[in-house]
Amino acid sequence: MNAGKEHPMLFGGPMVLSILNGRKTQTRRLIKPQPRLVGDGVPYGGTELVGLGKCPYKAGDRLWVREKWAVHKYYDGRPKNGCGPVPEGIAVECFTCPDSIRVLPSLTHRSIGEERGKWRPSIHMPRWASRITLEVTEVRCEQLQAITERDAIAEGVEPVLHIYNGGSRREWRDYSGGGMVAEPVFSFRSLWDSINGICTKNSWEANPWVWVIEFKVIAGVA
C-alpha cells in the first residue's frame, strides 16, 4: 500500500521528549476555519455541525516533526533557513535530547558541542533535517474540552510520582509556570493555554473545535 501525503508539524521541546519517550501518541490541532453548531439541541430540534471543512490529514499520512535545531556554525551565514542541498555527513543537533536518535545515513544527529551554530526555529527546519517521522493512524473531530483522561495522557503530559511515608501519589506537570496538578486533563489544559494563550479565541475556555490526530512513530527511534 502506498504511503499517504507528508505534512510538516511543529512540536515544542516537551512534546518532542514525550514522543521520544513513547508517551505521546496524539496531538490536537485547531480546525481552520472553525465550524459551528446550529439548532436548539432539544429532543425534536437537534443540532448540526456546519462549516466543517475537509480534514488535511488522514490515516496513512506521515508527519515529519519540526523542532528546534542547529548545524555547524559554518552555515550560520547562509541566507534564510537553508543550508543548501543536503550536505553529505552534516551533523544536525536537535535542542531536545540531541544524542537520543540517529537517522539517515547521510545525516548524523548528535551533539556538535562548541562548533554548533545558532539555534534555528522549528518553523525553519527542512525535511532533510527532521529526525522523527510519524504515521497517522486515526483522525476525528471534537471540541477541545471533550478530551478524556486517557486521551490527555496520550497527549504526552508529564507524570511525576511522589513518594512519601511509604506511600505514593501521582501528579502531572503544570505547563503554565511550574508546579503540579492533580489530573492529566488539567495538565493538558495548562499545556494548551501555554501554547495558545488564556485570553484568546483559541484558549481552553473558548472550547474550539480541533482535529484529534492519533499516530505512531515509524522512523527515528534508535
PDB file of C-alpha atoms in Angstrom:
ATOM      1  CA  MET A   1       0.000   0.000   0.000  1.00  0.00           C
ATOM      2  CA  ASN A   2       1.349   3.407  -0.946  1.00  0.00           C
ATOM      3  CA  ALA A   3       2.013   5.874   1.834  1.00  0.00           C
ATOM      4  CA  GLY A   4      -0.230   8.917   2.090  1.00  0.00           C
ATOM      5  CA  LYS A   5       0.791  12.538   1.971  1.00  0.00           C
ATOM      6  CA  GLU A   6       3.578  14.026   4.069  1.00  0.00           C
ATOM      7  CA  HIS A   7       2.955  17.035   6.299  1.00  0.00           C
ATOM      8  CA  PRO A   8       5.398  19.040   8.410  1.00  0.00           C
ATOM      9  CA  MET A   9       4.233  19.509  12.002  1.00  0.00           C
ATOM     10  CA  LEU A  10       5.743  21.666  14.732  1.00  0.00           C
ATOM     11  CA  PHE A  11       6.291  20.284  18.223  1.00  0.00           C
ATOM     12  CA  GLY A  12       7.760  22.064  21.228  1.00  0.00           C
ATOM     13  CA  GLY A  13      10.558  20.568  23.299  1.00  0.00           C
ATOM     14  CA  PRO A  14       8.407  18.902  25.992  1.00  0.00           C
ATOM     15  CA  MET A  15       6.266  17.186  23.372  1.00  0.00           C
ATOM     16  CA  VAL A  16       9.290  16.049  21.354  1.00  0.00           C
ATOM     17  CA  LEU A  17      10.574  14.481  24.565  1.00  0.00           C
ATOM     18  CA  SER A  18       7.201  12.787  25.102  1.00  0.00           C
ATOM     19  CA  ILE A  19       7.351  11.337  21.573  1.00  0.00           C
ATOM     20  CA  LEU A  20      10.885  10.059  22.181  1.00  0.00           C
ATOM     21  CA  ASN A  21       9.800   8.508  25.463  1.00  0.00           C
ATOM     22  CA  GLY A  22       6.834   6.792  23.817  1.00  0.00           C
ATOM     23  CA  ARG A  23       4.242   8.688  25.886  1.00  0.00           C
ATOM     24  CA  LYS A  24       2.764  10.883  23.160  1.00  0.00           C
ATOM     25  CA  THR A  25       0.529   9.220  20.568  1.00  0.00           C
ATOM     26  CA  GLN A  26      -1.987  12.028  19.955  1.00  0.00           C
ATOM     27  CA  THR A  27      -1.928  15.679  19.021  1.00  0.00           C
ATOM     28  CA  ARG A  28      -4.766  18.198  18.747  1.00  0.00           C
ATOM     29  CA  ARG A  29      -4.700  20.896  16.077  1.00  0.00           C
ATOM     30  CA  LEU A  30      -7.147  23.764  15.599  1.00  0.00           C
ATOM     31  CA  ILE A  31      -9.664  23.442  12.802  1.00  0.00           C
ATOM     32  CA  LYS A  32      -9.487  26.457  10.495  1.00  0.00           C
ATOM     33  CA  PRO A  33     -11.921  27.989   9.907  1.00  0.00           C
ATOM     34  CA  GLN A  34     -13.913  26.941  12.942  1.00  0.00           C
ATOM     35  CA  PRO A  35     -17.205  25.095  12.293  1.00  0.00           C
ATOM     36  CA  ARG A  36     -20.259  25.884  14.410  1.00  0.00           C
ATOM     37  CA  LEU A  37     -23.214  24.087  15.906  1.00  0.00           C
ATOM     38  CA  VAL A  38     -26.690  25.215  14.834  1.00  0.00           C
ATOM     39  CA  GLY A  39     -30.031  24.093  16.284  1.00  0.00           C
ATOM     40  CA  ASP A  40     -31.514  24.241  19.760  1.00  0.00           C
ATOM     41  CA  GLY A  41     -30.437  20.793  20.894  1.00  0.00           C
ATOM     42  CA  VAL A  42     -33.810  19.867  22.373  1.00  0.00           C
ATOM     43  CA  PRO A  43     -35.188  16.377  21.583  1.00  0.00           C
ATOM     44  CA  TYR A  44     -37.093  17.495  18.485  1.00  0.00           C
ATOM     45  CA  GLY A  45     -34.694  20.192  17.339  1.00  0.00           C
ATOM     46  CA  GLY A  46     -31.288  18.573  17.387  1.00  0.00           C
ATOM     47  CA  THR A  47     -28.028  20.214  16.395  1.00  0.00           C
ATOM     48  CA  GLU A  48     -25.928  20.196  13.271  1.00  0.00           C
ATOM     49  CA  LEU A  49     -22.257  20.947  12.810  1.00  0.00           C
ATOM     50  CA  VAL A  50     -21.879  23.254   9.826  1.00  0.00           C
ATOM     51  CA  GLY A  51     -18.860  24.746   8.127  1.00  0.00           C
ATOM     52  CA  LEU A  52     -16.585  21.786   8.786  1.00  0.00           C
ATOM     53  CA  GLY A  53     -14.018  21.712   6.015  1.00  0.00           C
ATOM     54  CA  LYS A  54     -12.076  18.753   4.721  1.00  0.00           C
ATOM     55  CA  CYS A  55      -9.509  17.432   7.152  1.00  0.00           C
ATOM     56  CA  PRO A  56      -5.959  17.880   5.794  1.00  0.00           C
ATOM     57  CA  TYR A  57      -4.865  14.643   7.483  1.00  0.00           C
ATOM     58  CA  LYS A  58      -5.973  11.046   7.001  1.00  0.00           C
ATOM     59  CA  ALA A  59      -4.887   7.616   8.186  1.00  0.00           C
ATOM     60  CA  GLY A  60      -1.717   6.581   6.383  1.00  0.00           C
ATOM     61  CA  ASP A  61      -0.370  10.129   6.044  1.00  0.00           C
ATOM     62  CA  ARG A  62       3.032  10.885   7.500  1.00  0.00           C
ATOM     63  CA  LEU A  63       4.025  13.754   9.751  1.00  0.00           C
ATOM     64  CA  TRP A  64       7.633  14.842   9.878  1.00  0.00           C
ATOM     65  CA  VAL A  65       8.483  16.587  13.097  1.00  0.00           C
ATOM     66  CA  ARG A  66       9.844  20.108  13.053  1.00  0.00           C
ATOM     67  CA  GLU A  67      11.736  21.078  16.193  1.00  0.00           C
ATOM     68  CA  LYS A  68      14.408  23.497  17.383  1.00  0.00           C
ATOM     69  CA  TRP A  69      17.669  22.580  15.637  1.00  0.00           C
ATOM     70  CA  ALA A  70      21.216  23.609  14.746  1.00  0.00           C
ATOM     71  CA  VAL A  71      24.071  22.666  12.448  1.00  0.00           C
ATOM     72  CA  HIS A  72      27.763  23.574  12.309  1.00  0.00           C
ATOM     73  CA  LYS A  73      28.459  27.280  12.783  1.00  0.00           C
ATOM     74  CA  TYR A  74      29.926  27.360   9.245  1.00  0.00           C
ATOM     75  CA  TYR A  75      26.336  27.542   7.973  1.00  0.00           C
ATOM     76  CA  ASP A  76      25.259  30.489  10.143  1.00  0.00           C
ATOM     77  CA  GLY A  77      25.943  32.935   7.339  1.00  0.00           C
ATOM     78  CA  ARG A  78      23.678  31.180   4.867  1.00  0.00           C
ATOM     79  CA  PRO A  79      20.508  33.093   3.904  1.00  0.00           C
ATOM     80  CA  LYS A  80      17.077  32.341   5.373  1.00  0.00           C
ATOM     81  CA  ASN A  81      16.636  28.820   6.680  1.00  0.00           C
ATOM     82  CA  GLY A  82      18.675  26.872   4.180  1.00  0.00           C
ATOM     83  CA  CYS A  83      21.977  25.111   4.315  1.00  0.00           C
ATOM     84  CA  GLY A  84      21.917  24.417   0.607  1.00  0.00           C
ATOM     85  CA  PRO A  85      21.233  20.901  -0.667  1.00  0.00           C
ATOM     86  CA  VAL A  86      21.687  18.125   1.855  1.00  0.00           C
ATOM     87  CA  PRO A  87      25.403  18.198   2.681  1.00  0.00           C
ATOM     88  CA  GLU A  88      26.864  14.701   2.929  1.00  0.00           C
ATOM     89  CA  GLY A  89      27.662  13.816   6.521  1.00  0.00           C
ATOM     90  CA  ILE A  90      26.366  17.046   8.071  1.00  0.00           C
ATOM     91  CA  ALA A  91      25.644  16.826  11.781  1.00  0.00           C
ATOM     92  CA  VAL A  92      22.245  18.092  12.890  1.00  0.00           C
ATOM     93  CA  GLU A  93      21.765  18.813  16.568  1.00  0.00           C
ATOM     94  CA  CYS A  94      18.256  18.977  17.983  1.00  0.00           C
ATOM     95  CA  PHE A  95      17.591  21.021  21.086  1.00  0.00           C
ATOM     96  CA  THR A  96      15.716  18.221  22.872  1.00  0.00           C
ATOM     97  CA  CYS A  97      17.763  15.082  23.639  1.00  0.00           C
ATOM     98  CA  PRO A  98      20.358  15.626  20.884  1.00  0.00           C
ATOM     99  CA  ASP A  99      22.065  12.252  21.409  1.00  0.00           C
ATOM    100  CA  SER A 100      18.977  10.067  21.635  1.00  0.00           C
ATOM    101  CA  ILE A 101      18.280   9.440  17.966  1.00  0.00           C
ATOM    102  CA  ARG A 102      20.210   8.732  14.797  1.00  0.00           C
ATOM    103  CA  VAL A 103      18.503   8.597  11.427  1.00  0.00           C
ATOM    104  CA  LEU A 104      19.537   8.897   7.789  1.00  0.00           C
ATOM    105  CA  PRO A 105      22.969   7.605   6.711  1.00  0.00           C
ATOM    106  CA  SER A 106      23.884  10.997   5.250  1.00  0.00           C
ATOM    107  CA  LEU A 107      22.951  12.840   8.446  1.00  0.00           C
ATOM    108  CA  THR A 108      24.387  12.261  11.881  1.00  0.00           C
ATOM    109  CA  HIS A 109      22.162  13.571  14.658  1.00  0.00           C
ATOM    110  CA  ARG A 110      24.481  14.187  17.558  1.00  0.00           C
ATOM    111  CA  SER A 111      25.795  16.871  19.864  1.00  0.00           C
ATOM    112  CA  ILE A 112      28.053  19.232  17.920  1.00  0.00           C
ATOM    113  CA  GLY A 113      29.437  20.927  21.023  1.00  0.00           C
ATOM    114  CA  GLU A 114      31.454  24.123  20.677  1.00  0.00           C
ATOM    115  CA  GLU A 115      31.208  24.019  16.883  1.00  0.00           C
ATOM    116  CA  ARG A 116      27.417  24.247  16.976  1.00  0.00           C
ATOM    117  CA  GLY A 117      25.948  27.222  15.171  1.00  0.00           C
ATOM    118  CA  LYS A 118      22.925  29.253  16.176  1.00  0.00           C
ATOM    119  CA  TRP A 119      19.730  27.570  17.253  1.00  0.00           C
ATOM    120  CA  ARG A 120      17.216  27.681  14.438  1.00  0.00           C
ATOM    121  CA  PRO A 121      13.422  27.916  14.964  1.00  0.00           C
ATOM    122  CA  SER A 122      11.417  24.768  14.350  1.00  0.00           C
ATOM    123  CA  ILE A 123       9.444  26.501  11.581  1.00  0.00           C
ATOM    124  CA  HIS A 124      12.698  26.703   9.587  1.00  0.00           C
ATOM    125  CA  MET A 125      13.610  23.012   9.851  1.00  0.00           C
ATOM    126  CA  PRO A 126      13.773  21.464   6.347  1.00  0.00           C
ATOM    127  CA  ARG A 127      12.600  17.932   5.652  1.00  0.00           C
ATOM    128  CA  TRP A 128      16.121  16.524   5.384  1.00  0.00           C
ATOM    129  CA  ALA A 129      16.995  17.663   8.902  1.00  0.00           C
ATOM    130  CA  SER A 130      13.967  16.100  10.591  1.00  0.00           C
ATOM    131  CA  ARG A 131      14.796  13.100  12.766  1.00  0.00           C
ATOM    132  CA  ILE A 132      11.286  11.865  13.644  1.00  0.00           C
ATOM    133  CA  THR A 133       8.585  10.654  11.259  1.00  0.00           C
ATOM    134  CA  LEU A 134       5.089   9.722  12.436  1.00  0.00           C
ATOM    135  CA  GLU A 135       2.296   7.825  10.702  1.00  0.00           C
ATOM    136  CA  VAL A 136      -1.291   8.962  11.203  1.00  0.00           C
ATOM    137  CA  THR A 137      -3.454   6.066  12.391  1.00  0.00           C
ATOM    138  CA  GLU A 138      -6.766   7.854  13.041  1.00  0.00           C
ATOM    139  CA  VAL A 139      -8.302  11.327  12.798  1.00  0.00           C
ATOM    140  CA  ARG A 140     -11.503  12.655  14.315  1.00  0.00           C
ATOM    141  CA  CYS A 141     -13.169  15.978  15.054  1.00  0.00           C
ATOM    142  CA  GLU A 142     -14.229  17.081  18.532  1.00  0.00           C
ATOM    143  CA  GLN A 143     -14.321  20.091  20.811  1.00  0.00           C
ATOM    144  CA  LEU A 144     -11.242  20.681  22.909  1.00  0.00           C
ATOM    145  CA  GLN A 145     -12.917  20.161  26.280  1.00  0.00           C
ATOM    146  CA  ALA A 146     -14.206  16.735  25.205  1.00  0.00           C
ATOM    147  CA  ILE A 147     -10.774  15.281  25.925  1.00  0.00           C
ATOM    148  CA  THR A 148     -10.825  12.316  28.294  1.00  0.00           C
ATOM    149  CA  GLU A 149      -8.296  11.438  30.970  1.00  0.00           C
ATOM    150  CA  ARG A 150      -6.990   8.626  28.780  1.00  0.00           C
ATOM    151  CA  ASP A 151      -6.558  10.963  25.801  1.00  0.00           C
ATOM    152  CA  ALA A 152      -4.870  13.624  27.945  1.00  0.00           C
ATOM    153  CA  ILE A 153      -2.288  11.012  28.926  1.00  0.00           C
ATOM    154  CA  ALA A 154      -1.926  10.059  25.238  1.00  0.00           C
ATOM    155  CA  GLU A 155      -1.193  13.747  24.528  1.00  0.00           C
ATOM    156  CA  GLY A 156       2.077  13.175  26.390  1.00  0.00           C
ATOM    157  CA  VAL A 157       1.580  15.242  29.539  1.00  0.00           C
ATOM    158  CA  GLU A 158       4.334  14.522  32.013  1.00  0.00           C
ATOM    159  CA  PRO A 159       3.583  12.417  35.105  1.00  0.00           C
ATOM    160  CA  VAL A 160       5.504  12.810  38.351  1.00  0.00           C
ATOM    161  CA  LEU A 161       5.384  10.156  41.062  1.00  0.00           C
ATOM    162  CA  HIS A 162       5.755  11.472  44.619  1.00  0.00           C
ATOM    163  CA  ILE A 163       6.904   9.046  47.302  1.00  0.00           C
ATOM    164  CA  TYR A 164       6.005   9.881  50.895  1.00  0.00           C
ATOM    165  CA  ASN A 165       5.774   7.950  54.197  1.00  0.00           C
ATOM    166  CA  GLY A 166       5.919   4.641  52.430  1.00  0.00           C
ATOM    167  CA  GLY A 167       3.123   5.615  50.014  1.00  0.00           C
ATOM    168  CA  SER A 168       2.997   7.296  46.629  1.00  0.00           C
ATOM    169  CA  ARG A 169       0.906   9.803  44.721  1.00  0.00           C
ATOM    170  CA  ARG A 170       0.942  10.568  41.008  1.00  0.00           C
ATOM    171  CA  GLU A 171       0.600  14.153  39.844  1.00  0.00           C
ATOM    172  CA  TRP A 172       1.003  15.851  36.491  1.00  0.00           C
ATOM    173  CA  ARG A 173       3.086  18.745  35.241  1.00  0.00           C
ATOM    174  CA  ASP A 174       1.559  22.224  35.195  1.00  0.00           C
ATOM    175  CA  TYR A 175       2.868  23.834  31.977  1.00  0.00           C
ATOM    176  CA  SER A 176       1.564  27.288  32.874  1.00  0.00           C
ATOM    177  CA  GLY A 177       4.514  28.152  35.093  1.00  0.00           C
ATOM    178  CA  GLY A 178       5.675  25.265  37.207  1.00  0.00           C
ATOM    179  CA  GLY A 179       4.222  23.075  39.870  1.00  0.00           C
ATOM    180  CA  MET A 180       1.887  20.123  39.589  1.00  0.00           C
ATOM    181  CA  VAL A 181      -1.822  19.451  39.091  1.00  0.00           C
ATOM    182  CA  ALA A 182      -3.901  16.522  40.277  1.00  0.00           C
ATOM    183  CA  GLU A 183      -5.390  15.338  36.973  1.00  0.00           C
ATOM    184  CA  PRO A 184      -3.962  14.762  33.453  1.00  0.00           C
ATOM    185  CA  VAL A 185      -6.794  16.804  31.863  1.00  0.00           C
ATOM    186  CA  PHE A 186      -5.767  19.811  33.978  1.00  0.00           C
ATOM    187  CA  SER A 187      -2.178  19.254  32.854  1.00  0.00           C
ATOM    188  CA  PHE A 188      -3.227  19.200  29.197  1.00  0.00           C
ATOM    189  CA  ARG A 189      -5.297  22.339  29.737  1.00  0.00           C
ATOM    190  CA  SER A 190      -2.217  24.150  31.064  1.00  0.00           C
ATOM    191  CA  LEU A 191      -0.189  22.868  28.094  1.00  0.00           C
ATOM    192  CA  TRP A 192      -2.787  24.062  25.591  1.00  0.00           C
ATOM    193  CA  ASP A 193      -3.054  27.523  27.144  1.00  0.00           C
ATOM    194  CA  SER A 194       0.743  27.839  27.385  1.00  0.00           C
ATOM    195  CA  ILE A 195       0.795  27.489  23.582  1.00  0.00           C
ATOM    196  CA  ASN A 196      -2.397  29.324  22.600  1.00  0.00           C
ATOM    197  CA  GLY A 197      -2.832  31.821  25.443  1.00  0.00           C
ATOM    198  CA  ILE A 198      -5.528  32.026  28.096  1.00  0.00           C
ATOM    199  CA  CYS A 199      -7.318  35.089  26.737  1.00  0.00           C
ATOM    200  CA  THR A 200      -7.694  34.212  23.070  1.00  0.00           C
ATOM    201  CA  LYS A 201     -10.352  32.657  20.867  1.00  0.00           C
ATOM    202  CA  ASN A 202      -8.214  29.513  20.788  1.00  0.00           C
ATOM    203  CA  SER A 203      -7.918  29.115  24.568  1.00  0.00           C
ATOM    204  CA  TRP A 204      -9.231  26.194  26.601  1.00  0.00           C
ATOM    205  CA  GLU A 205     -12.146  28.313  27.824  1.00  0.00           C
ATOM    206  CA  ALA A 206     -13.187  29.058  24.242  1.00  0.00           C
ATOM    207  CA  ASN A 207     -13.544  25.296  23.678  1.00  0.00           C
ATOM    208  CA  PRO A 208     -12.642  25.388  19.960  1.00  0.00           C
ATOM    209  CA  TRP A 209     -13.108  22.514  17.540  1.00  0.00           C
ATOM    210  CA  VAL A 210      -9.947  20.517  16.912  1.00  0.00           C
ATOM    211  CA  TRP A 211      -8.662  17.670  14.789  1.00  0.00           C
ATOM    212  CA  VAL A 212      -7.593  14.818  17.053  1.00  0.00           C
ATOM    213  CA  ILE A 213      -4.701  13.103  15.281  1.00  0.00           C
ATOM    214  CA  GLU A 214      -3.523   9.731  16.547  1.00  0.00           C
ATOM    215  CA  PHE A 215      -0.146   8.489  15.341  1.00  0.00           C
ATOM    216  CA  LYS A 216       2.690   6.037  15.760  1.00  0.00           C
ATOM    217  CA  VAL A 217       6.419   6.576  15.314  1.00  0.00           C
ATOM    218  CA  ILE A 218       7.710   4.902  12.153  1.00  0.00           C
ATOM    219  CA  ALA A 219      11.203   6.403  11.830  1.00  0.00           C
ATOM    220  CA  GLY A 220      13.751   7.989  14.069  1.00  0.00           C
ATOM    221  CA  VAL A 221      13.867   5.822  17.159  1.00  0.00           C
ATOM    222  CA  ALA A 222      17.234   4.130  17.578  1.00  0.00           C
TER     223      ALA A 222
END
